[in-house]
Amino acid sequence: MLLLQLPEDVLYHILSYLDYRSLSRLSQVCRSLCRFVNRDAVWRRIAREFLNTGIRRDGTDIYPHIPLKERVKIAQNWRDGVCKRAILLKWKTKLLPWLQLDGDVLFLSQAADIGAYHLRQDSGRLQRNPFEIYSGHNGDVCHFVLTDSHLISGGSDGKILVHSRTSDVSVELSGHNQEVNCLDSKDGLIISGSRDRTTRIWTSTSNCPKDTIPMYDRVWSVAISPALSSFVTGTACCENFSPLRIWDVERLECVSSLGSEFRRGAGVLDMVFESPFQLFTCGYDTFIRLWDLRLSPRKCAMEWEEPHDSALYCIQTDGNHMIASGSSYYGVVRLWDKRQTECLQVHTDMYSVSQVECFTCGAIM
């Protein structure tokens, strides 16, 4: 019996025993096998084991328009550090911009404005001029977040601006009296943290804060749980309080403190939820930590140490095996495989002494 005469479910089972090299060779045998082997269903199991293929731990595919075989091919470049370096934008004034990638649009803050640039699919480069500019701050933009309908920014003037992405309407939220260091927003809920040592809770239907939580320390990072029932704050750790605390959204009470025996000044600069129970954090103490909120809050589930003792300003994950971190010196970005303790790849700009304040991970192609 010919291989292609087998029932499809049997053929899928046979192919599940092959690695990516064997599948690639098999696809070269004939056109019929090539068409079958190139199906996403054949490559899904393999894609889940590679870095940044767009397959999350829960099986969600965030890039369904890109064939999985092609994504596995590109993922080997992530693993091996094969990449092209390019300068997308230049500006004369030294700035530390915040940026977010949404599909093929890059949002980038420059001083008091946020520009939206189209990313060209053919070359991977940005258009020279932004097609949209969001403004209104009297000082530099410190942080902004994107939702499906709004761009929400916090500035050094203490203001929060909620810009509509479909019209010219913007709403000003006033409450902080110093710069807004961090923001997060989900499902109409906005959480902000400031140098004025407060965290404020807002709703999209009011320009006044719903509640204010005194933190007694500068707030560097916030993150709302995907379950929307709680949020986490990260502070400067300059007072006698844990820098990582979990708050109930409804009761606005601290329900848990994460970790113990933090050194003074071990502030938490960035955090990201990967699921309602998994939280990644990084900061001045040079560690990336994974917290499993179902386990004991006193000890993290896993940790990775920056080998050159540099503060870590920002982190991103691919939702599966990869972590990317930005360091405080020489523009260093490190790629980590969660299944390993050592750093996987290092990307650096030796001509720069600036820290990596922010980066964004988008489509792999």
mmCIF file of C-alpha atoms in Angstrom:
data_model
loop_
_atom_site.group_PDB
_atom_site.id
_atom_site.type_symbol
_atom_site.label_atom_id
_atom_site.label_comp_id
_atom_site.label_asym_id
_atom_site.label_seq_id
_atom_site.Cartn_x
_atom_site.Cartn_y
_atom_site.Cartn_z
ATOM 1 C CA MET A 1 0.000 0.000 0.000
ATOM 2 C CA LEU A 2 1.272 3.477 -0.868
ATOM 3 C CA LEU A 3 1.820 5.887 1.999
ATOM 4 C CA LEU A 4 -0.726 8.362 0.644
ATOM 5 C CA GLN A 5 -3.380 5.641 0.441
ATOM 6 C CA LEU A 6 -3.491 5.398 4.228
ATOM 7 C CA PRO A 7 -6.343 7.140 6.068
ATOM 8 C CA GLU A 8 -5.430 10.716 6.977
ATOM 9 C CA ASP A 9 -5.614 10.140 10.732
ATOM 10 C CA VAL A 10 -3.178 7.215 10.406
ATOM 11 C CA LEU A 11 -0.841 9.295 8.268
ATOM 12 C CA TYR A 12 -0.942 12.158 10.783
ATOM 13 C CA HIS A 13 -0.012 9.696 13.529
ATOM 14 C CA ILE A 14 2.945 8.352 11.535
ATOM 15 C CA LEU A 15 4.229 11.851 10.782
ATOM 16 C CA SER A 16 4.011 12.791 14.461
ATOM 17 C CA TYR A 17 7.116 10.642 15.053
ATOM 18 C CA LEU A 18 9.249 12.725 12.664
ATOM 19 C CA ASP A 19 11.314 15.775 13.573
ATOM 20 C CA TYR A 20 11.343 18.954 11.501
ATOM 21 C CA ARG A 21 14.333 17.878 9.394
ATOM 22 C CA SER A 22 12.704 14.572 8.460
ATOM 23 C CA LEU A 23 9.433 16.308 7.606
ATOM 24 C CA SER A 24 11.275 18.751 5.359
ATOM 25 C CA ARG A 25 12.978 15.904 3.509
ATOM 26 C CA LEU A 26 9.719 13.991 3.178
ATOM 27 C CA SER A 27 8.026 17.015 1.610
ATOM 28 C CA GLN A 28 10.582 16.839 -1.231
ATOM 29 C CA VAL A 29 9.582 13.317 -2.306
ATOM 30 C CA CYS A 30 6.607 14.276 -4.489
ATOM 31 C CA ARG A 31 4.015 17.008 -4.880
ATOM 32 C CA SER A 32 1.246 15.045 -3.184
ATOM 33 C CA LEU A 33 3.366 14.410 -0.090
ATOM 34 C CA CYS A 34 4.553 18.011 -0.147
ATOM 35 C CA ARG A 35 0.967 19.291 -0.033
ATOM 36 C CA PHE A 36 0.064 16.969 2.829
ATOM 37 C CA VAL A 37 3.239 17.478 4.880
ATOM 38 C CA ASN A 38 2.973 21.255 4.570
ATOM 39 C CA ARG A 39 -0.374 21.317 6.382
ATOM 40 C CA ASP A 40 -0.410 23.219 9.670
ATOM 41 C CA ALA A 41 -1.818 20.178 11.473
ATOM 42 C CA VAL A 42 1.424 18.290 10.735
ATOM 43 C CA TRP A 43 3.664 21.056 12.095
ATOM 44 C CA ARG A 44 1.641 22.174 15.137
ATOM 45 C CA ARG A 45 3.304 19.777 17.605
ATOM 46 C CA ILE A 46 6.790 20.786 16.428
ATOM 47 C CA ALA A 47 5.933 24.495 16.408
ATOM 48 C CA ARG A 48 4.975 24.359 20.088
ATOM 49 C CA GLU A 49 8.548 23.310 20.952
ATOM 50 C CA PHE A 50 10.253 26.198 19.141
ATOM 51 C CA LEU A 51 10.637 29.841 20.172
ATOM 52 C CA ASN A 52 8.281 32.576 19.026
ATOM 53 C CA THR A 53 6.261 30.585 16.500
ATOM 54 C CA GLY A 54 3.006 32.236 17.526
ATOM 55 C CA ILE A 55 1.679 29.105 19.250
ATOM 56 C CA ARG A 56 0.975 29.923 22.881
ATOM 57 C CA ARG A 57 1.131 27.479 25.750
ATOM 58 C CA ASP A 58 -2.663 27.069 25.705
ATOM 59 C CA GLY A 59 -2.582 26.199 21.991
ATOM 60 C CA THR A 60 -3.804 29.580 20.718
ATOM 61 C CA ASP A 61 -2.366 30.538 17.314
ATOM 62 C CA ILE A 62 -1.815 34.304 17.091
ATOM 63 C CA TYR A 63 -0.477 34.308 13.495
ATOM 64 C CA PRO A 64 -2.869 31.936 11.666
ATOM 65 C CA HIS A 65 -2.187 33.618 8.306
ATOM 66 C CA ILE A 66 1.466 32.433 8.293
ATOM 67 C CA PRO A 67 2.072 28.718 7.502
ATOM 68 C CA LEU A 68 3.446 26.841 10.505
ATOM 69 C CA LYS A 69 6.209 25.222 8.465
ATOM 70 C CA GLU A 70 7.533 28.677 7.588
ATOM 71 C CA ARG A 71 7.304 29.768 11.212
ATOM 72 C CA VAL A 72 9.334 26.762 12.370
ATOM 73 C CA LYS A 73 11.972 27.696 9.794
ATOM 74 C CA ILE A 74 12.141 31.282 11.063
ATOM 75 C CA ALA A 75 12.116 30.112 14.704
ATOM 76 C CA GLN A 76 15.498 28.475 14.156
ATOM 77 C CA ASN A 77 16.891 31.960 13.478
ATOM 78 C CA TRP A 78 15.569 33.094 16.871
ATOM 79 C CA ARG A 79 17.293 30.131 18.488
ATOM 80 C CA ASP A 80 20.593 30.592 16.613
ATOM 81 C CA GLY A 81 20.718 34.391 16.714
ATOM 82 C CA VAL A 82 20.489 34.836 12.936
ATOM 83 C CA CYS A 83 19.022 38.269 12.277
ATOM 84 C CA LYS A 84 19.244 41.429 10.224
ATOM 85 C CA ARG A 85 20.034 44.699 11.965
ATOM 86 C CA ALA A 86 18.417 47.869 10.714
ATOM 87 C CA ILE A 87 17.815 51.395 11.990
ATOM 88 C CA LEU A 88 14.125 52.086 11.496
ATOM 89 C CA LEU A 89 14.017 55.677 12.752
ATOM 90 C CA LYS A 90 16.489 58.355 13.803
ATOM 91 C CA TRP A 91 16.032 61.584 15.727
ATOM 92 C CA LYS A 92 18.499 64.246 16.804
ATOM 93 C CA THR A 93 17.316 64.769 20.378
ATOM 94 C CA LYS A 94 18.213 61.985 22.803
ATOM 95 C CA LEU A 95 14.954 60.353 23.849
ATOM 96 C CA LEU A 96 13.840 57.216 25.660
ATOM 97 C CA PRO A 97 10.695 56.343 23.699
ATOM 98 C CA TRP A 98 7.961 53.927 24.650
ATOM 99 C CA LEU A 99 6.646 51.738 21.841
ATOM 100 C CA GLN A 100 3.932 49.203 21.047
ATOM 101 C CA LEU A 101 3.353 47.092 17.940
ATOM 102 C CA ASP A 102 -0.215 46.372 16.859
ATOM 103 C CA GLY A 103 -0.317 44.247 13.710
ATOM 104 C CA ASP A 104 1.541 46.221 11.046
ATOM 105 C CA VAL A 105 1.379 49.536 12.947
ATOM 106 C CA LEU A 106 4.116 50.722 15.324
ATOM 107 C CA PHE A 107 3.152 53.285 17.974
ATOM 108 C CA LEU A 108 6.180 55.261 19.180
ATOM 109 C CA SER A 109 6.417 58.090 21.711
ATOM 110 C CA GLN A 110 8.739 61.009 20.999
ATOM 111 C CA ALA A 111 8.780 63.659 23.719
ATOM 112 C CA ALA A 112 5.136 64.778 24.229
ATOM 113 C CA ASP A 113 3.707 63.063 21.138
ATOM 114 C CA ILE A 114 2.942 59.498 20.066
ATOM 115 C CA GLY A 115 3.245 58.678 16.366
ATOM 116 C CA ALA A 116 1.666 55.746 14.525
ATOM 117 C CA TYR A 117 3.782 54.332 11.685
ATOM 118 C CA HIS A 118 2.849 51.739 9.078
ATOM 119 C CA LEU A 119 5.266 48.814 8.893
ATOM 120 C CA ARG A 120 5.878 47.778 5.298
ATOM 121 C CA GLN A 121 5.340 44.046 4.907
ATOM 122 C CA ASP A 122 7.699 43.715 1.934
ATOM 123 C CA SER A 123 10.769 45.331 3.518
ATOM 124 C CA GLY A 124 9.949 45.314 7.231
ATOM 125 C CA ARG A 125 10.760 49.040 7.369
ATOM 126 C CA LEU A 126 8.675 51.899 8.690
ATOM 127 C CA GLN A 127 7.170 54.649 6.619
ATOM 128 C CA ARG A 128 9.151 57.836 7.104
ATOM 129 C CA ASN A 129 6.282 59.911 8.507
ATOM 130 C CA PRO A 130 3.556 58.865 10.967
ATOM 131 C CA PHE A 131 0.043 58.617 9.571
ATOM 132 C CA GLU A 132 -1.413 59.601 12.964
ATOM 133 C CA ILE A 133 -0.075 61.687 15.867
ATOM 134 C CA TYR A 134 -1.562 61.606 19.366
ATOM 135 C CA SER A 135 -0.712 64.680 21.441
ATOM 136 C CA GLY A 136 -1.934 66.663 24.430
ATOM 137 C CA HIS A 137 0.694 66.207 27.138
ATOM 138 C CA ASN A 138 2.649 69.164 28.518
ATOM 139 C CA GLY A 139 5.676 66.965 29.159
ATOM 140 C CA ASP A 140 7.224 63.759 27.902
ATOM 141 C CA VAL A 141 5.099 60.648 27.479
ATOM 142 C CA CYS A 142 6.307 58.147 30.098
ATOM 143 C CA HIS A 143 4.142 55.165 29.194
ATOM 144 C CA PHE A 144 1.174 54.203 27.040
ATOM 145 C CA VAL A 145 -0.968 51.133 26.393
ATOM 146 C CA LEU A 146 -3.212 50.079 23.525
ATOM 147 C CA THR A 147 -6.697 48.612 23.557
ATOM 148 C CA ASP A 148 -8.857 47.742 20.568
ATOM 149 C CA SER A 149 -10.501 51.163 20.642
ATOM 150 C CA HIS A 150 -8.183 53.491 22.588
ATOM 151 C CA LEU A 151 -4.604 54.598 23.164
ATOM 152 C CA ILE A 152 -4.068 55.526 26.825
ATOM 153 C CA SER A 153 -0.961 57.522 27.730
ATOM 154 C CA GLY A 154 0.601 58.784 30.948
ATOM 155 C CA GLY A 155 3.000 61.713 31.010
ATOM 156 C CA SER A 156 5.533 63.527 33.141
ATOM 157 C CA ASP A 157 2.882 66.227 33.634
ATOM 158 C CA GLY A 158 0.852 63.799 35.773
ATOM 159 C CA LYS A 159 -1.958 63.586 33.228
ATOM 160 C CA ILE A 160 -3.508 60.511 31.648
ATOM 161 C CA LEU A 161 -4.963 60.944 28.168
ATOM 162 C CA VAL A 162 -7.444 58.486 26.652
ATOM 163 C CA HIS A 163 -7.297 58.871 22.862
ATOM 164 C CA SER A 164 -9.856 57.256 20.573
ATOM 165 C CA ARG A 165 -8.193 55.254 17.789
ATOM 166 C CA THR A 166 -11.135 55.808 15.444
ATOM 167 C CA SER A 167 -11.777 59.544 15.919
ATOM 168 C CA ASP A 168 -10.121 62.744 17.142
ATOM 169 C CA VAL A 169 -11.755 62.527 20.576
ATOM 170 C CA SER A 170 -9.516 62.423 23.658
ATOM 171 C CA VAL A 171 -10.357 62.566 27.355
ATOM 172 C CA GLU A 172 -8.050 63.892 30.074
ATOM 173 C CA LEU A 173 -7.852 62.089 33.428
ATOM 174 C CA SER A 174 -6.323 64.281 36.142
ATOM 175 C CA GLY A 175 -5.368 63.039 39.570
ATOM 176 C CA HIS A 176 -1.638 62.407 39.858
ATOM 177 C CA ASN A 177 0.606 65.323 40.795
ATOM 178 C CA GLN A 178 3.857 63.784 39.504
ATOM 179 C CA GLU A 179 4.786 61.726 36.437
ATOM 180 C CA VAL A 180 2.726 58.663 35.583
ATOM 181 C CA ASN A 181 5.320 55.887 35.404
ATOM 182 C CA CYS A 182 3.063 52.988 34.440
ATOM 183 C CA LEU A 183 -0.374 52.097 33.104
ATOM 184 C CA ASP A 184 -2.461 49.081 32.262
ATOM 185 C CA SER A 185 -5.965 48.809 30.871
ATOM 186 C CA LYS A 186 -8.374 45.937 30.249
ATOM 187 C CA ASP A 187 -12.126 45.842 29.620
ATOM 188 C CA GLY A 188 -12.712 49.509 30.509
ATOM 189 C CA LEU A 189 -10.582 49.362 33.687
ATOM 190 C CA ILE A 190 -7.477 51.570 33.908
ATOM 191 C CA ILE A 191 -4.800 51.239 36.607
ATOM 192 C CA SER A 192 -2.074 53.884 36.889
ATOM 193 C CA GLY A 193 1.004 54.183 39.072
ATOM 194 C CA SER A 194 2.980 57.341 39.738
ATOM 195 C CA ARG A 195 6.058 58.839 41.298
ATOM 196 C CA ASP A 196 3.639 60.557 43.707
ATOM 197 C CA ARG A 197 3.427 57.212 45.585
ATOM 198 C CA THR A 198 -0.146 56.405 44.657
ATOM 199 C CA THR A 199 -1.962 53.909 42.478
ATOM 200 C CA ARG A 200 -5.223 55.120 40.994
ATOM 201 C CA ILE A 201 -8.123 53.127 39.575
ATOM 202 C CA TRP A 202 -10.136 54.624 36.733
ATOM 203 C CA THR A 203 -13.021 53.599 34.502
ATOM 204 C CA SER A 204 -13.508 54.585 30.876
ATOM 205 C CA THR A 205 -16.819 56.290 31.748
ATOM 206 C CA SER A 206 -15.433 58.912 34.169
ATOM 207 C CA ASN A 207 -12.579 61.427 34.137
ATOM 208 C CA CYS A 208 -12.196 61.227 37.921
ATOM 209 C CA PRO A 209 -10.415 58.363 39.684
ATOM 210 C CA LYS A 210 -12.705 55.688 41.072
ATOM 211 C CA ASP A 211 -10.295 55.084 43.957
ATOM 212 C CA THR A 212 -6.789 55.943 45.105
ATOM 213 C CA ILE A 213 -4.458 53.578 46.951
ATOM 214 C CA PRO A 214 -1.583 55.167 48.913
ATOM 215 C CA MET A 215 1.532 53.078 48.217
ATOM 216 C CA TYR A 216 4.066 54.999 50.376
ATOM 217 C CA ASP A 217 6.667 54.338 47.677
ATOM 218 C CA ARG A 218 7.187 55.227 44.020
ATOM 219 C CA VAL A 219 5.202 52.959 41.712
ATOM 220 C CA TRP A 220 7.219 51.664 38.751
ATOM 221 C CA SER A 221 4.951 48.992 37.228
ATOM 222 C CA VAL A 222 1.375 47.701 37.223
ATOM 223 C CA ALA A 223 -0.394 44.799 35.506
ATOM 224 C CA ILE A 224 -4.041 43.738 35.449
ATOM 225 C CA SER A 225 -4.707 40.009 35.650
ATOM 226 C CA PRO A 226 -6.315 38.476 32.525
ATOM 227 C CA ALA A 227 -9.090 37.302 34.867
ATOM 228 C CA LEU A 228 -9.802 41.015 35.668
ATOM 229 C CA SER A 229 -10.279 40.155 39.350
ATOM 230 C CA SER A 230 -6.950 41.529 40.585
ATOM 231 C CA PHE A 231 -3.950 43.638 39.653
ATOM 232 C CA VAL A 232 -0.296 43.714 40.715
ATOM 233 C CA THR A 233 1.852 46.723 41.605
ATOM 234 C CA GLY A 234 5.632 46.980 41.557
ATOM 235 C CA THR A 235 7.292 49.700 43.626
ATOM 236 C CA ALA A 236 10.790 51.108 44.147
ATOM 237 C CA CYS A 237 11.415 49.065 47.331
ATOM 238 C CA CYS A 238 12.771 52.091 49.179
ATOM 239 C CA GLU A 239 10.440 51.689 52.165
ATOM 240 C CA ASN A 240 9.606 48.813 54.499
ATOM 241 C CA PHE A 241 7.058 47.256 52.146
ATOM 242 C CA SER A 242 7.203 44.374 49.724
ATOM 243 C CA PRO A 243 7.722 45.799 46.208
ATOM 244 C CA LEU A 244 5.286 43.250 44.720
ATOM 245 C CA ARG A 245 1.688 43.285 45.937
ATOM 246 C CA ILE A 246 -1.545 41.808 44.589
ATOM 247 C CA TRP A 247 -4.749 43.837 44.985
ATOM 248 C CA ASP A 248 -8.391 42.816 44.673
ATOM 249 C CA VAL A 249 -10.114 44.977 42.049
ATOM 250 C CA GLU A 250 -13.480 45.163 43.844
ATOM 251 C CA ARG A 251 -12.376 45.476 47.476
ATOM 252 C CA LEU A 252 -9.126 47.352 46.708
ATOM 253 C CA GLU A 253 -7.398 45.397 49.454
ATOM 254 C CA CYS A 254 -3.939 43.895 49.310
ATOM 255 C CA VAL A 255 -4.597 40.153 49.151
ATOM 256 C CA SER A 256 -0.979 38.989 48.939
ATOM 257 C CA SER A 257 2.654 40.096 48.841
ATOM 258 C CA LEU A 258 5.041 38.226 46.575
ATOM 259 C CA GLY A 259 8.538 37.285 47.658
ATOM 260 C CA SER A 260 10.490 38.017 50.802
ATOM 261 C CA GLU A 261 13.756 39.596 51.910
ATOM 262 C CA PHE A 262 14.065 41.981 48.966
ATOM 263 C CA ARG A 263 17.117 44.216 49.211
ATOM 264 C CA ARG A 264 16.479 47.932 49.609
ATOM 265 C CA GLY A 265 16.258 49.488 46.151
ATOM 266 C CA ALA A 266 15.312 46.203 44.431
ATOM 267 C CA GLY A 267 12.466 47.925 42.621
ATOM 268 C CA VAL A 268 10.251 46.088 40.135
ATOM 269 C CA LEU A 269 10.455 47.895 36.790
ATOM 270 C CA ASP A 270 8.294 45.698 34.565
ATOM 271 C CA MET A 271 5.854 42.814 34.794
ATOM 272 C CA VAL A 272 3.704 40.802 32.429
ATOM 273 C CA PHE A 273 0.947 38.250 32.978
ATOM 274 C CA GLU A 274 1.225 35.170 30.778
ATOM 275 C CA SER A 275 -1.930 33.630 32.248
ATOM 276 C CA PRO A 276 -4.191 34.437 35.225
ATOM 277 C CA PHE A 277 -1.793 32.394 37.391
ATOM 278 C CA GLN A 278 1.624 33.135 35.877
ATOM 279 C CA LEU A 279 3.354 36.489 36.343
ATOM 280 C CA PHE A 280 6.828 37.485 35.108
ATOM 281 C CA THR A 281 8.697 40.343 36.792
ATOM 282 C CA CYS A 282 12.079 42.044 36.463
ATOM 283 C CA GLY A 283 13.850 45.019 37.973
ATOM 284 C CA TYR A 284 16.874 46.489 39.671
ATOM 285 C CA ASP A 285 17.952 43.254 41.377
ATOM 286 C CA THR A 286 18.955 41.781 37.939
ATOM 287 C CA PHE A 287 16.572 38.780 38.082
ATOM 288 C CA ILE A 288 13.676 37.688 35.897
ATOM 289 C CA ARG A 289 11.198 35.841 38.091
ATOM 290 C CA LEU A 290 8.203 33.661 37.307
ATOM 291 C CA TRP A 291 5.534 33.664 40.007
ATOM 292 C CA ASP A 292 2.878 30.954 40.090
ATOM 293 C CA LEU A 293 0.016 32.593 41.962
ATOM 294 C CA ARG A 294 -1.467 29.192 42.832
ATOM 295 C CA LEU A 295 1.591 28.319 44.937
ATOM 296 C CA SER A 296 3.245 29.915 47.953
ATOM 297 C CA PRO A 297 3.614 33.670 47.401
ATOM 298 C CA ARG A 298 6.874 33.810 49.344
ATOM 299 C CA LYS A 299 8.990 32.078 46.699
ATOM 300 C CA CYS A 300 9.000 32.366 42.920
ATOM 301 C CA ALA A 301 8.526 29.270 40.765
ATOM 302 C CA MET A 302 11.579 29.980 38.565
ATOM 303 C CA GLU A 303 14.200 32.680 38.135
ATOM 304 C CA TRP A 304 16.841 33.719 35.613
ATOM 305 C CA GLU A 305 19.781 35.989 36.502
ATOM 306 C CA GLU A 306 21.217 38.658 34.221
ATOM 307 C CA PRO A 307 24.855 37.477 33.887
ATOM 308 C CA HIS A 308 26.455 40.945 33.877
ATOM 309 C CA ASP A 309 24.644 42.213 36.974
ATOM 310 C CA SER A 310 22.669 44.814 35.013
ATOM 311 C CA ALA A 311 19.254 46.072 36.014
ATOM 312 C CA LEU A 312 16.449 44.747 33.815
ATOM 313 C CA TYR A 313 14.085 47.443 32.587
ATOM 314 C CA CYS A 314 11.608 45.470 30.489
ATOM 315 C CA ILE A 315 10.475 41.959 29.597
ATOM 316 C CA GLN A 316 8.245 40.306 27.013
ATOM 317 C CA THR A 317 7.297 36.675 26.422
ATOM 318 C CA ASP A 318 5.958 34.796 23.406
ATOM 319 C CA GLY A 319 3.337 33.082 25.560
ATOM 320 C CA ASN A 320 5.213 29.798 25.339
ATOM 321 C CA HIS A 321 8.974 29.219 25.774
ATOM 322 C CA MET A 322 10.701 32.546 25.002
ATOM 323 C CA ILE A 323 11.505 35.514 27.249
ATOM 324 C CA ALA A 324 13.126 38.726 26.000
ATOM 325 C CA SER A 325 14.686 41.183 28.462
ATOM 326 C CA GLY A 326 16.144 44.678 28.107
ATOM 327 C CA SER A 327 19.174 45.634 30.224
ATOM 328 C CA SER A 328 20.485 48.881 31.635
ATOM 329 C CA TYR A 329 23.769 49.135 29.680
ATOM 330 C CA TYR A 330 24.799 49.170 25.996
ATOM 331 C CA GLY A 331 21.337 48.518 24.627
ATOM 332 C CA VAL A 332 21.518 44.820 25.516
ATOM 333 C CA VAL A 333 18.512 42.630 24.692
ATOM 334 C CA ARG A 334 18.730 39.011 25.829
ATOM 335 C CA LEU A 335 16.643 36.074 24.653
ATOM 336 C CA TRP A 336 15.953 33.292 27.135
ATOM 337 C CA ASP A 337 14.488 29.817 26.780
ATOM 338 C CA LYS A 338 12.393 29.103 29.882
ATOM 339 C CA ARG A 339 13.552 25.485 29.769
ATOM 340 C CA GLN A 340 17.169 26.595 30.303
ATOM 341 C CA THR A 341 18.869 28.583 33.044
ATOM 342 C CA GLU A 342 21.442 30.313 30.830
ATOM 343 C CA CYS A 343 20.800 33.129 28.371
ATOM 344 C CA LEU A 344 20.179 31.860 24.827
ATOM 345 C CA GLN A 345 21.143 34.889 22.701
ATOM 346 C CA VAL A 346 22.454 38.430 23.226
ATOM 347 C CA HIS A 347 21.776 41.369 20.920
ATOM 348 C CA THR A 348 23.658 44.558 21.733
ATOM 349 C CA ASP A 349 24.583 47.985 20.416
ATOM 350 C CA MET A 350 28.127 48.669 21.576
ATOM 351 C CA TYR A 351 27.875 52.257 20.307
ATOM 352 C CA SER A 352 25.177 53.034 22.846
ATOM 353 C CA VAL A 353 25.454 53.286 26.616
ATOM 354 C CA SER A 354 21.715 53.779 27.066
ATOM 355 C CA GLN A 355 19.415 51.310 28.744
ATOM 356 C CA VAL A 356 16.656 49.463 26.905
ATOM 357 C CA GLU A 357 13.558 51.071 28.407
ATOM 358 C CA CYS A 358 11.081 49.293 26.153
ATOM 359 C CA PHE A 359 10.788 46.902 23.240
ATOM 360 C CA THR A 360 7.978 45.084 21.525
ATOM 361 C CA CYS A 361 7.667 41.609 20.049
ATOM 362 C CA GLY A 362 5.394 41.131 17.087
ATOM 363 C CA ALA A 363 5.020 38.876 14.106
ATOM 364 C CA ILE A 364 8.008 36.666 13.396
ATOM 365 C CA MET A 365 8.257 37.607 9.734
#
